[in-house]
Coordinates of C-alpha atoms in Angstrom, one line a residue:
Chain A
X1236 CA -18.8 -16.2 1.3
X1237 CA -20.5 -19.5 1.2
X1238 CA -19.4 -23.0 0.2
X1239 CA -20.8 -26.5 0.5
X1240 CA -19.0 -29.1 2.6
X1241 CA -19.7 -32.8 2.3
X1242 CA -18.9 -35.1 5.2
X1243 CA -18.1 -38.4 3.6
X1244 CA -18.8 -41.0 6.3
X1245 CA -17.2 -44.1 4.9
X1246 CA -16.4 -47.7 5.8
X1247 CA -13.1 -49.2 4.6
X1248 CA -11.6 -52.4 3.2
X1249 CA -8.7 -53.1 5.5
X1250 CA -5.4 -52.6 3.8
X1251 CA -6.7 -52.5 0.2
X1252 CA -6.0 -49.0 -1.1
X1253 CA -7.4 -49.6 -4.6
X1254 CA -10.8 -50.7 -3.3
X1255 CA -11.0 -47.7 -0.9
X1256 CA -9.8 -45.4 -3.7
X1257 CA -12.7 -46.5 -5.8
X1258 CA -15.2 -45.6 -3.1
X1259 CA -13.5 -42.2 -2.7
X1260 CA -13.7 -41.4 -6.4
X1261 CA -17.3 -42.5 -6.5
X1262 CA -18.3 -40.4 -3.5
X1263 CA -16.3 -37.4 -4.8
X1264 CA -18.3 -37.6 -8.1
X1265 CA -21.6 -38.0 -6.1
X1266 CA -20.8 -35.0 -3.9
X1267 CA -19.9 -32.9 -6.8
X1268 CA -23.2 -33.7 -8.5
X1269 CA -24.9 -32.7 -5.3
X1270 CA -23.1 -29.3 -5.3
X1271 CA -20.3 -29.9 -2.9
X1272 CA -17.2 -27.7 -3.0
X1273 CA -15.2 -29.7 -0.5
X1274 CA -15.4 -33.4 0.4
X1275 CA -13.9 -34.6 3.7
X1276 CA -13.1 -38.3 4.4
X1277 CA -12.3 -39.8 7.8
X1278 CA -8.9 -40.7 9.3
X1279 CA -7.0 -43.4 7.3
X1280 CA -9.9 -43.5 4.9
X1281 CA -7.7 -45.0 2.1
X1282 CA -6.5 -47.9 4.3
X1283 CA -8.8 -48.7 7.2
X1284 CA -7.8 -47.9 10.8
X1285 CA -6.2 -50.9 12.5
X1286 CA -3.5 -51.3 9.9
X1287 CA -0.7 -52.6 12.2
X1288 CA 1.9 -54.5 10.2
X1289 CA 0.2 -53.4 7.0
X1290 CA 1.5 -49.9 7.5
X1291 CA 4.6 -50.1 5.2
X1292 CA 2.7 -52.0 2.6
X1293 CA -0.2 -49.4 2.3
X1294 CA 2.0 -46.3 2.7
X1295 CA 1.8 -43.7 -0.1
X1296 CA 3.8 -40.8 -1.1
X1297 CA 1.4 -38.0 -1.7
X1298 CA 2.3 -36.7 -5.2
X1299 CA 1.7 -37.4 -8.8
X1300 CA 4.0 -40.4 -9.1
X1301 CA 1.6 -42.3 -6.9
X1302 CA -1.4 -43.8 -8.8
X1303 CA -3.9 -43.2 -6.0
X1304 CA -2.8 -39.6 -5.5
X1305 CA -2.8 -39.1 -9.3
X1306 CA -6.5 -40.0 -9.4
X1307 CA -7.3 -38.0 -6.2
X1308 CA -5.5 -34.9 -7.4
X1309 CA -7.3 -35.2 -10.7
X1310 CA -10.6 -35.4 -8.9
X1311 CA -9.6 -32.3 -6.8
X1312 CA -9.7 -30.1 -9.9
X1313 CA -13.5 -29.8 -9.5
X1314 CA -14.0 -30.2 -5.8
X1315 CA -11.5 -30.0 -2.9
X1316 CA -10.8 -33.2 -1.1
X1317 CA -9.5 -34.2 2.3
X1318 CA -8.3 -37.8 2.4
X1319 CA -6.8 -39.9 5.2
X1320 CA -3.8 -42.2 4.4
X1321 CA -0.6 -43.7 5.6
X1322 CA 2.2 -41.4 4.4
X1323 CA 5.7 -42.5 3.8
X1324 CA 8.3 -39.7 3.8
X1325 CA 11.5 -39.9 1.8
X1326 CA 13.3 -41.7 4.6
X1327 CA 10.5 -44.2 5.1
X1328 CA 9.0 -42.9 8.2
X1329 CA 5.3 -43.7 8.2
X1330 CA 2.7 -41.2 9.4
X1331 CA -1.0 -41.2 10.0
X1332 CA -1.8 -38.3 7.7
X1333 CA -4.6 -36.3 6.1
X1334 CA -4.1 -34.3 2.9
X1335 CA -6.0 -31.3 1.7
X1336 CA -6.1 -31.4 -2.2
X1337 CA -7.4 -28.6 -4.4
X1338 CA -7.2 -27.7 -8.1
X1339 CA -4.8 -30.6 -8.7
X1340 CA -2.4 -29.7 -5.9
X1341 CA -1.6 -30.9 -2.4
X1342 CA -2.4 -27.8 -0.4
X1343 CA -1.5 -29.1 3.0
X1344 CA -0.7 -32.3 4.8
X1345 CA -1.3 -32.8 8.5
X1346 CA 0.6 -35.7 10.2
X1347 CA -1.1 -36.8 13.4
X1348 CA 0.8 -35.4 16.3
X1349 CA -0.8 -37.4 19.1
X1350 CA -0.6 -41.2 18.5
X1351 CA -2.7 -42.9 21.1
X1352 CA -0.8 -45.8 22.5
X1353 CA -2.7 -47.1 25.5
X1354 CA -5.7 -49.3 26.2
X1355 CA -7.0 -50.6 22.8
X1356 CA -4.8 -48.2 20.8
X1357 CA -1.3 -49.0 19.5
X1358 CA -0.5 -46.3 17.0
X1359 CA 2.9 -45.4 18.5
X1360 CA 4.1 -48.8 17.7
X1361 CA 3.4 -48.4 14.0
X1362 CA 3.5 -44.7 13.1
X1363 CA 6.0 -41.9 13.4
X1364 CA 4.9 -38.8 15.3
X1365 CA 3.9 -35.7 13.3
X1366 CA 5.7 -32.5 14.5
X1367 CA 3.6 -29.6 13.1
X1368 CA 0.3 -28.0 13.8
X1369 CA -0.3 -25.3 11.1
X1370 CA -3.3 -23.6 9.6
X1371 CA -3.4 -23.3 5.8
X1372 CA -5.1 -21.2 3.2
X1373 CA -7.8 -22.7 1.0
X1374 CA -9.9 -21.1 -1.7
X1375 CA -12.7 -20.7 0.9
X1376 CA -10.7 -19.4 3.8
X1377 CA -8.0 -20.4 6.3
X1378 CA -8.5 -23.9 7.8
X1379 CA -6.8 -26.3 10.2
X1380 CA -6.8 -30.1 10.3
X1381 CA -6.4 -32.4 13.2
X1382 CA -6.8 -36.2 13.4
X1383 CA -8.8 -37.9 16.1
X1384 CA -6.5 -38.0 19.3
X1385 CA -5.0 -34.7 18.2
X1386 CA -8.1 -33.0 19.4
X1387 CA -8.5 -34.9 22.7
X1388 CA -5.6 -32.6 23.6
X1389 CA -6.6 -29.0 23.9
X1390 CA -3.4 -27.4 22.6
X1391 CA -3.6 -28.4 18.9
X1392 CA -7.0 -26.7 18.3
X1393 CA -5.8 -23.7 20.3
X1394 CA -2.7 -23.4 18.1
X1395 CA -4.7 -23.6 14.9
X1396 CA -7.1 -20.9 16.3
X1397 CA -4.1 -18.6 16.9
X1398 CA -2.7 -19.5 13.5
X1399 CA -5.8 -18.2 11.8
X1400 CA -8.0 -21.2 11.2
X1401 CA -11.7 -20.4 11.0
X1402 CA -12.7 -23.9 10.3
X1403 CA -11.3 -27.1 11.9
X1404 CA -11.5 -30.2 9.8
X1405 CA -11.4 -33.2 12.2
X1406 CA -11.1 -36.6 10.4
X1407 CA -11.6 -39.4 12.9
X1408 CA -11.8 -43.2 13.3
X1409 CA -13.5 -43.4 16.7
X1410 CA -14.1 -46.9 18.0
X1411 CA -17.5 -47.1 19.8
X1412 CA -17.4 -48.0 23.5
X1413 CA -19.1 -47.3 26.8
X1414 CA -22.6 -48.7 27.2
X1415 CA -23.0 -48.1 30.9
X1416 CA -24.9 -46.2 32.1
X1417 CA -27.6 -46.6 29.5
X1418 CA -27.8 -43.4 27.4
X1419 CA -29.0 -42.5 24.0
X1420 CA -25.5 -42.4 22.7
X1421 CA -22.3 -44.4 23.2
X1422 CA -19.9 -42.8 25.7
X1423 CA -17.4 -42.1 22.9
X1424 CA -20.0 -40.5 20.7
X1425 CA -21.1 -38.3 23.6
X1426 CA -17.6 -37.3 24.5
X1427 CA -16.3 -36.6 21.0
X1428 CA -19.4 -34.6 20.1
X1429 CA -19.2 -32.6 23.3
X1430 CA -15.5 -31.8 22.6
X1431 CA -16.0 -30.8 19.0
X1432 CA -19.0 -28.7 19.8
X1433 CA -17.1 -27.1 22.7
X1434 CA -14.2 -26.1 20.4
X1435 CA -16.6 -24.4 18.0
X1436 CA -18.0 -22.3 20.9
X1437 CA -14.7 -21.7 22.7
X1438 CA -12.8 -20.6 19.6
X1439 CA -15.8 -19.1 17.6
X1440 CA -14.9 -21.3 14.6
X1441 CA -16.6 -24.0 12.5
X1442 CA -15.7 -27.5 13.4
X1443 CA -16.3 -30.5 11.1
X1444 CA -16.1 -33.9 12.6
X1445 CA -15.8 -36.7 10.0
X1446 CA -16.0 -40.1 11.7
X1447 CA -16.0 -43.4 9.9
X1448 CA -18.4 -46.4 10.2
X1449 CA -18.1 -50.1 9.9
X1450 CA -16.3 -52.8 11.8
X1451 CA -12.7 -54.1 12.1
X1452 CA -12.8 -57.5 13.8
X1453 CA -14.9 -56.8 16.9
X1454 CA -14.4 -53.0 16.8
X1455 CA -17.2 -50.8 15.7
X1456 CA -17.0 -47.2 14.4
X1457 CA -20.1 -45.2 15.1
X1458 CA -20.2 -42.4 12.5
X1459 CA -22.3 -39.5 13.5
X1460 CA -20.1 -37.0 11.6
X1461 CA -21.2 -33.4 12.5
X1462 CA -20.7 -29.8 11.6
X1463 CA -20.9 -27.1 14.3
X1464 CA -21.1 -23.3 13.8
X1465 CA -18.9 -20.7 15.4
X1466 CA -21.3 -20.2 18.3
X1467 CA -21.3 -24.0 19.0
X1468 CA -24.6 -24.5 17.2
X1469 CA -25.0 -28.0 15.6
X1470 CA -25.6 -27.4 11.9
X1471 CA -25.9 -30.8 10.5
X1472 CA -25.2 -34.4 11.6
X1473 CA -24.8 -37.7 9.7
X1474 CA -26.6 -40.8 11.0
X1475 CA -24.9 -43.1 13.4
X1476 CA -23.6 -46.5 12.3
X1477 CA -24.2 -46.3 8.6
X1478 CA -22.3 -44.8 5.6
X1479 CA -23.5 -41.4 4.5
X1480 CA -22.7 -38.4 2.4
X1481 CA -23.9 -35.3 4.4
X1482 CA -23.8 -31.9 2.8
X1483 CA -24.2 -28.5 4.3
X1484 CA -23.7 -25.0 3.0
X1485 CA -21.3 -23.1 5.3
X1486 CA -22.0 -19.3 5.6
X1487 CA -18.6 -17.9 6.6
X1488 CA -20.3 -14.6 7.5
X1489 CA -21.5 -16.5 10.6
X1490 CA -17.9 -15.9 11.9
X1491 CA -18.6 -12.1 11.7
X1492 CA -21.8 -12.4 13.7
X1493 CA -20.3 -14.8 16.3
X1494 CA -17.3 -12.6 16.9
X1495 CA -19.3 -9.4 17.0
X1496 CA -21.3 -10.9 19.8
X1497 CA -18.5 -12.8 21.6
X1498 CA -15.0 -11.4 21.1
X1499 CA -13.0 -14.3 22.5
X1500 CA -10.5 -14.1 19.7
X1501 CA -10.1 -10.4 20.1
X1502 CA -9.5 -10.7 23.8
X1503 CA -7.3 -13.8 23.8
X1504 CA -4.1 -12.8 25.7
X1505 CA -1.5 -14.7 23.7
X1506 CA 1.4 -12.8 25.3
X1507 CA 0.3 -13.7 28.7
X1508 CA -0.2 -17.3 27.6
X1509 CA 3.3 -17.4 26.1
X1510 CA 4.9 -15.8 29.2
X1511 CA 3.2 -18.2 31.6
X1512 CA 3.9 -21.2 29.4
X1513 CA 7.5 -20.3 29.2
X1514 CA 7.7 -19.9 33.0
X1515 CA 5.9 -23.3 33.6
X1516 CA 8.2 -25.1 31.2
X1517 CA 11.3 -23.6 32.5
X1518 CA 10.6 -24.9 36.0
X1519 CA 12.1 -28.3 35.5
X1520 CA 11.7 -29.0 39.2
X1521 CA 7.9 -29.0 38.9
X1522 CA 6.7 -32.5 38.9
X1523 CA 3.3 -31.7 37.4
X1524 CA 4.7 -30.0 34.2
X1525 CA 5.1 -32.3 31.2
X1526 CA 8.1 -31.6 29.0
X1527 CA 7.6 -33.3 25.7
Chain B
X1020 CA -25.4 -52.9 51.3
X1021 CA -22.4 -52.4 49.1
X1022 CA -22.4 -49.6 46.5
X1023 CA -23.6 -50.7 43.1
X1024 CA -23.5 -49.4 39.6
X1025 CA -26.5 -49.5 37.3
X1026 CA -25.4 -51.9 34.6
X1027 CA -28.4 -51.5 32.5
X1028 CA -27.9 -50.7 28.8
X1029 CA -29.6 -49.0 25.9
X1030 CA -30.8 -52.2 24.3
X1031 CA -31.7 -50.6 21.0
X1032 CA -28.2 -49.2 20.5
X1033 CA -26.5 -52.4 21.6
X1034 CA -28.7 -54.6 19.4
X1035 CA -27.9 -52.4 16.4
X1036 CA -24.2 -52.7 17.0
X1037 CA -24.3 -56.5 17.6
X1038 CA -26.5 -57.3 14.6
X1039 CA -24.3 -55.2 12.4
X1040 CA -21.2 -56.9 13.8
X1041 CA -22.6 -60.4 12.9
X1042 CA -23.7 -59.4 9.5
X1043 CA -20.6 -57.5 8.5
X1044 CA -18.0 -59.8 10.0
X1045 CA -19.6 -63.1 8.8
X1046 CA -19.9 -61.8 5.3
X1047 CA -16.5 -60.4 5.0
X1048 CA -15.2 -63.8 6.1
X1049 CA -16.9 -65.1 3.0
X1050 CA -20.1 -66.6 4.6
X1051 CA -23.8 -65.7 4.6
X1052 CA -24.8 -68.2 7.2
X1053 CA -24.3 -69.0 10.9
X1054 CA -24.5 -72.1 13.2
X1055 CA -25.5 -71.7 16.8
X1056 CA -25.6 -74.3 19.5
X1057 CA -29.0 -73.7 21.2
X1058 CA -29.1 -75.1 24.7
X1059 CA -32.3 -73.7 25.9
X1060 CA -30.4 -71.1 28.0
X1061 CA -30.6 -67.4 27.7
X1062 CA -27.1 -66.8 26.3
X1063 CA -27.5 -69.1 23.3
X1064 CA -31.1 -67.9 22.8
X1065 CA -29.9 -64.3 22.6
X1066 CA -27.1 -65.2 20.2
X1067 CA -29.6 -67.1 18.0
X1068 CA -32.0 -64.1 18.0
X1069 CA -29.2 -61.7 17.0
X1070 CA -27.9 -64.1 14.3
X1071 CA -31.4 -64.5 12.8
X1072 CA -31.9 -60.7 12.7
X1073 CA -28.5 -60.3 11.1
X1074 CA -28.6 -62.9 8.4
X1075 CA -32.3 -63.9 8.1
X1076 CA -33.7 -67.0 9.9
X1077 CA -33.3 -69.2 6.8
X1078 CA -29.5 -68.6 7.0
X1079 CA -29.2 -69.7 10.7
X1080 CA -29.0 -73.2 11.9
X1081 CA -29.8 -73.9 15.5
X1082 CA -28.3 -77.2 16.6
X1083 CA -29.8 -78.7 19.7
X1084 CA -27.5 -81.3 21.3
X1085 CA -29.0 -83.0 24.3
X1086 CA -27.3 -85.7 26.3
X1087 CA -29.3 -88.4 28.2
X1088 CA -28.9 -86.6 31.5
X1089 CA -29.9 -83.1 30.1
X1090 CA -33.0 -81.7 31.4
X1091 CA -36.0 -82.2 29.0
X1092 CA -37.0 -78.6 29.9
X1093 CA -33.8 -77.3 28.3
X1094 CA -34.6 -79.1 25.1
X1095 CA -38.1 -77.7 25.1
X1096 CA -36.8 -74.2 25.7
X1097 CA -34.4 -74.7 22.7
X1098 CA -37.6 -75.4 20.7
X1099 CA -39.1 -72.2 21.9
X1100 CA -36.1 -70.3 20.5
X1101 CA -36.4 -72.1 17.2
X1102 CA -40.1 -71.4 16.9
X1103 CA -39.7 -67.7 17.9
X1104 CA -36.9 -66.9 15.5
X1105 CA -37.9 -69.2 12.6
X1106 CA -34.4 -70.4 12.2
X1107 CA -33.5 -73.9 10.8
X1108 CA -33.1 -76.6 13.4
X1109 CA -31.2 -79.8 13.8
X1110 CA -31.2 -82.1 16.8
X1111 CA -28.1 -84.2 17.4
X1112 CA -28.3 -86.5 20.4
X1113 CA -24.7 -86.6 21.7
X1114 CA -25.4 -89.5 24.1
X1115 CA -24.0 -92.3 21.8
X1116 CA -20.9 -90.4 21.0
X1117 CA -20.2 -89.3 24.5
X1118 CA -21.0 -92.6 26.1
X1119 CA -18.9 -94.6 23.6
X1120 CA -15.9 -92.7 24.8
X1121 CA -16.8 -92.5 28.5
X1122 CA -17.7 -96.2 28.8
X1123 CA -14.6 -97.4 27.0
X1124 CA -12.0 -95.0 28.3
X1125 CA -13.2 -93.0 31.2
X1126 CA -15.6 -95.0 33.4
X1127 CA -14.2 -93.3 36.5
X1128 CA -14.6 -89.7 35.2
X1129 CA -15.8 -87.1 37.6
X1130 CA -18.9 -85.0 36.8
X1131 CA -16.6 -82.1 35.7
X1132 CA -14.6 -84.4 33.3
X1133 CA -17.9 -85.8 31.9
X1134 CA -19.2 -82.3 31.5
X1135 CA -16.1 -81.3 29.6
X1136 CA -16.4 -84.3 27.3
X1137 CA -20.0 -83.3 26.5
X1138 CA -19.1 -79.7 25.9
X1139 CA -16.3 -80.7 23.5
X1140 CA -18.5 -83.2 21.7
X1141 CA -20.9 -80.4 21.1
X1142 CA -18.0 -78.4 19.6
X1143 CA -17.3 -81.3 17.3
X1144 CA -20.9 -81.4 16.1
X1145 CA -21.1 -77.7 15.7
X1146 CA -18.0 -77.4 13.7
X1147 CA -19.0 -80.3 11.5
X1148 CA -22.3 -78.5 10.9
X1149 CA -20.4 -75.3 10.2
X1150 CA -18.8 -77.2 7.3
X1151 CA -22.0 -79.0 6.1
X1152 CA -24.3 -75.9 6.4
X1153 CA -21.7 -73.4 5.3
X1154 CA -22.0 -71.1 8.3
X1155 CA -19.8 -69.7 10.9
X1156 CA -20.1 -70.9 14.5
X1157 CA -21.5 -68.0 16.6
X1158 CA -20.3 -68.0 20.2
X1159 CA -22.6 -67.8 23.2
X1160 CA -20.2 -66.9 26.1
X1161 CA -21.0 -63.8 28.0
X1162 CA -18.4 -61.5 29.7
X1163 CA -19.1 -62.8 33.2
X1164 CA -18.3 -66.4 32.1
X1165 CA -15.3 -65.4 30.0
X1166 CA -13.8 -63.4 32.9
X1167 CA -14.5 -66.1 35.5
X1168 CA -13.3 -68.8 33.1
X1169 CA -16.6 -70.6 33.6
X1170 CA -16.3 -72.6 30.4
X1171 CA -14.8 -75.6 28.8
X1172 CA -11.7 -74.8 26.8
X1173 CA -12.2 -75.9 23.2
X1174 CA -15.8 -76.8 24.2
X1175 CA -18.3 -73.9 24.6
X1176 CA -15.4 -71.5 24.3
X1177 CA -14.8 -72.5 20.7
X1178 CA -16.4 -70.3 18.1
X1179 CA -15.7 -68.1 15.1
X1180 CA -17.0 -64.9 16.5
X1181 CA -19.0 -63.8 19.6
X1182 CA -21.6 -61.1 19.7
X1183 CA -22.3 -61.2 23.4
X1184 CA -18.9 -61.6 25.0
X1185 CA -18.7 -58.0 26.2
X1186 CA -22.1 -58.2 28.0
X1187 CA -22.2 -59.2 31.6
X1188 CA -24.8 -61.8 32.5
X1189 CA -27.2 -59.2 33.9
X1190 CA -26.9 -57.2 30.6
X1191 CA -27.6 -60.4 28.7
X1192 CA -30.8 -60.8 30.6
X1193 CA -31.8 -57.2 29.7
X1194 CA -31.0 -57.5 26.0
X1195 CA -32.6 -60.9 25.8
X1196 CA -35.8 -59.6 27.1
X1197 CA -35.7 -56.6 24.7
X1198 CA -35.2 -58.7 21.6
X1199 CA -38.0 -61.1 22.5
X1200 CA -36.4 -64.2 24.0
X1201 CA -39.3 -66.0 25.7
X1202 CA -39.6 -64.9 29.3
X1203 CA -39.5 -68.5 30.7
X1204 CA -35.9 -68.6 29.3
X1205 CA -34.8 -65.2 30.6
X1206 CA -36.2 -65.7 34.1
X1207 CA -35.0 -69.3 34.9
X1208 CA -31.9 -70.0 36.9
X1209 CA -28.9 -70.3 34.6
X1210 CA -27.4 -73.7 34.3
X1211 CA -24.7 -75.4 32.2
X1212 CA -27.0 -78.5 32.4
X1213 CA -24.1 -80.9 32.5
X1214 CA -25.6 -82.9 35.3
X1215 CA -29.0 -83.0 37.0
X1216 CA -29.9 -80.1 39.2
X1217 CA -26.7 -78.1 38.3
X1218 CA -27.0 -74.4 38.4
X1219 CA -24.3 -71.9 37.6
X1220 CA -24.8 -69.9 40.7
X1221 CA -24.9 -73.0 42.9
X1222 CA -21.6 -74.2 41.3
X1223 CA -19.9 -70.9 41.4
X1224 CA -21.0 -70.1 44.9
X1225 CA -22.2 -66.6 44.3
X1226 CA -24.9 -64.9 42.3
X1227 CA -24.4 -63.4 38.8
X1228 CA -25.8 -60.0 40.0
X1229 CA -23.1 -59.8 42.7
X1230 CA -20.3 -61.2 40.5
X1231 CA -21.2 -58.7 37.8
X1232 CA -20.9 -55.8 40.2
X1233 CA -17.5 -56.9 41.5
X1234 CA -16.2 -57.7 38.0
X1235 CA -17.5 -54.4 36.6
X1236 CA -15.5 -52.5 39.2
X1237 CA -12.4 -54.6 38.9
X1238 CA -12.3 -54.8 35.1
X1239 CA -14.2 -51.9 33.5
X1240 CA -13.7 -49.3 36.2
X1241 CA -10.1 -50.5 37.1
X1242 CA -10.7 -50.6 40.8
X1243 CA -8.1 -52.5 42.8
X1244 CA -9.5 -55.4 44.9
X1245 CA -9.0 -53.3 48.0
X1246 CA -11.0 -50.4 46.5
X1247 CA -13.8 -52.8 45.7
X1248 CA -13.8 -54.1 49.3
X1249 CA -14.0 -50.5 50.5
X1250 CA -17.3 -50.2 48.6
X1251 CA -18.7 -52.8 51.0
X1252 CA -18.1 -56.1 49.2
X1253 CA -17.0 -59.2 51.1
X1254 CA -13.2 -59.2 51.0
X1255 CA -13.0 -63.0 50.7
X1256 CA -15.4 -63.0 47.8
X1257 CA -13.6 -60.2 46.0
X1258 CA -10.3 -62.1 46.4
X1259 CA -11.9 -65.3 45.2
X1260 CA -13.4 -63.8 42.1
X1261 CA -10.2 -61.9 41.2
X1262 CA -8.2 -65.0 41.7
X1263 CA -10.6 -66.9 39.4
X1264 CA -10.0 -64.2 36.7
X1265 CA -6.3 -64.6 37.0
X1266 CA -6.1 -68.4 37.2
X1267 CA -8.3 -68.8 34.1
X1268 CA -6.6 -66.2 32.0
X1269 CA -5.1 -69.0 29.8
X1270 CA -8.6 -69.7 28.6
X1271 CA -8.9 -66.3 27.0
X1272 CA -5.6 -66.3 25.1
X1273 CA -4.2 -68.3 22.2
X1274 CA -1.6 -70.7 23.6
X1275 CA 2.0 -69.2 23.7
X1276 CA 4.4 -70.1 21.0
X1277 CA 8.1 -70.4 22.1
X1278 CA 9.8 -67.5 20.4
X1279 CA 12.9 -68.3 18.4
X1280 CA 12.9 -66.2 15.2
X1281 CA 12.8 -62.4 14.6
X1282 CA 9.1 -62.6 13.7
X1283 CA 6.8 -64.9 15.5
X1284 CA 3.0 -65.4 15.4
X1285 CA 1.6 -64.0 18.6
X1286 CA 4.4 -61.5 19.3
X1287 CA 5.4 -59.5 16.3
X1288 CA 3.1 -60.5 13.4
X1289 CA 0.3 -58.0 13.7
X1290 CA -2.7 -58.3 11.5
X1291 CA -6.4 -58.3 12.2
X1292 CA -8.6 -61.2 11.0
X1293 CA -10.2 -58.7 8.7
X1294 CA -6.9 -58.1 6.9
X1295 CA -7.6 -57.6 3.2
X1296 CA -11.4 -57.6 3.5

């Protein structure tokens, strides 16, 4: 089976959902005309990244009563869409979420489970923590979604792999930093790309990084969205630093070939993992074991 | 010899980010133009080159603001920057304004006080040109200066946005060379030129190359002062530099507001400048 994915590397107007929605709808039409079956937007693509006290104001409930989602769900009748937004639940907890929309329905929502709250990041101050990491079925196959910091931790992609995901969608808003020592790429670009490529190879899955571009005050987002094949091969990459719509036709039979050669999934010893994890977490006297 | 880190940068990459920063952030604030105080030194030369590239030279105004004791060479070097970038230029001699104040109200002022009055008078001129030219004031302070607090509060530290404030002085030299700042400007000893014969390194008492190494370890790499000394740096110098960073922290922050209400600017009123744009 083949389908065409479009990595929509966008900038954002900070805190103005209507303006960003317009960009989304335009790019969805554009991608459809170019033959895309799925368009993926970056983290918080409908709001901008450093939303801070704007969070309650820009929060959406992802269903047909919301005008932005009405328009996006309508657009999803012809092409699947992954969109990043601030999600309000019915009790007004606000999440950093990405939604997978298809055929006019919300297929899956991932709420970011790791909110970076250190250094330049302050997400834990403004967002509620997501509590689920689940793969989901699409009309192309079983996928998983993780948002930015989620995949700086190794366990979420591992869980999605075990849960059957053959393609990891990774919307991101990665601030560029690290210019010493002089290298071709920023430190953050090098690290994120290495990690996303490594997951593709380690889990024999496709990984699709969709990073945003633009600036928010002095902070710069570097783009470079990229798709890797299930042996870790780079398949396509968007340019750095500028908006782009980058399409690639994914041949899901590559999974067959990769796993015929390298049966990491077949040989994964989940029972051993579970046993050892249970042992480690039960030893509350061990100072090195985290217990969150 | 103490252990050093190679602070050199990918100048093409950094240039791209900084030019994009100026273009995007000036435009989303509602402007197409910039004003830069061009002193003849490398920092303001670099800022002027970046602004010219971001907005087009016709949209950048270089303001040269000599005082009667300023070195004529500084003024000439400012002219080299204007010629090389093709930006617009305005010279405003600040002598009558500065002297009117000093002679009437501050005849006993020390060189530092006099220097501060000059720096703040330049700020007044720059911000007035910001209004008349319709451009944002682009800052010219580098990371070394900002960390050491080697600046005049509300003088050269006053600006709308700063493209070079996360580059150490040694990196400014490298980027300046790469973007085409005339060599005579890149290679001369840095000076605030507030009095005759002043040099930054003479006044600070250490070289920028050494300070940058110590600051990079303390700030970027999060070494403790003791860890830096263990690399072979002079303990008294490390202490002195770190103390300067601490003592001048007030210059890097907006002044504190006494909190009374549930929601106070500076504590729990969190929006970026780019809010809504």
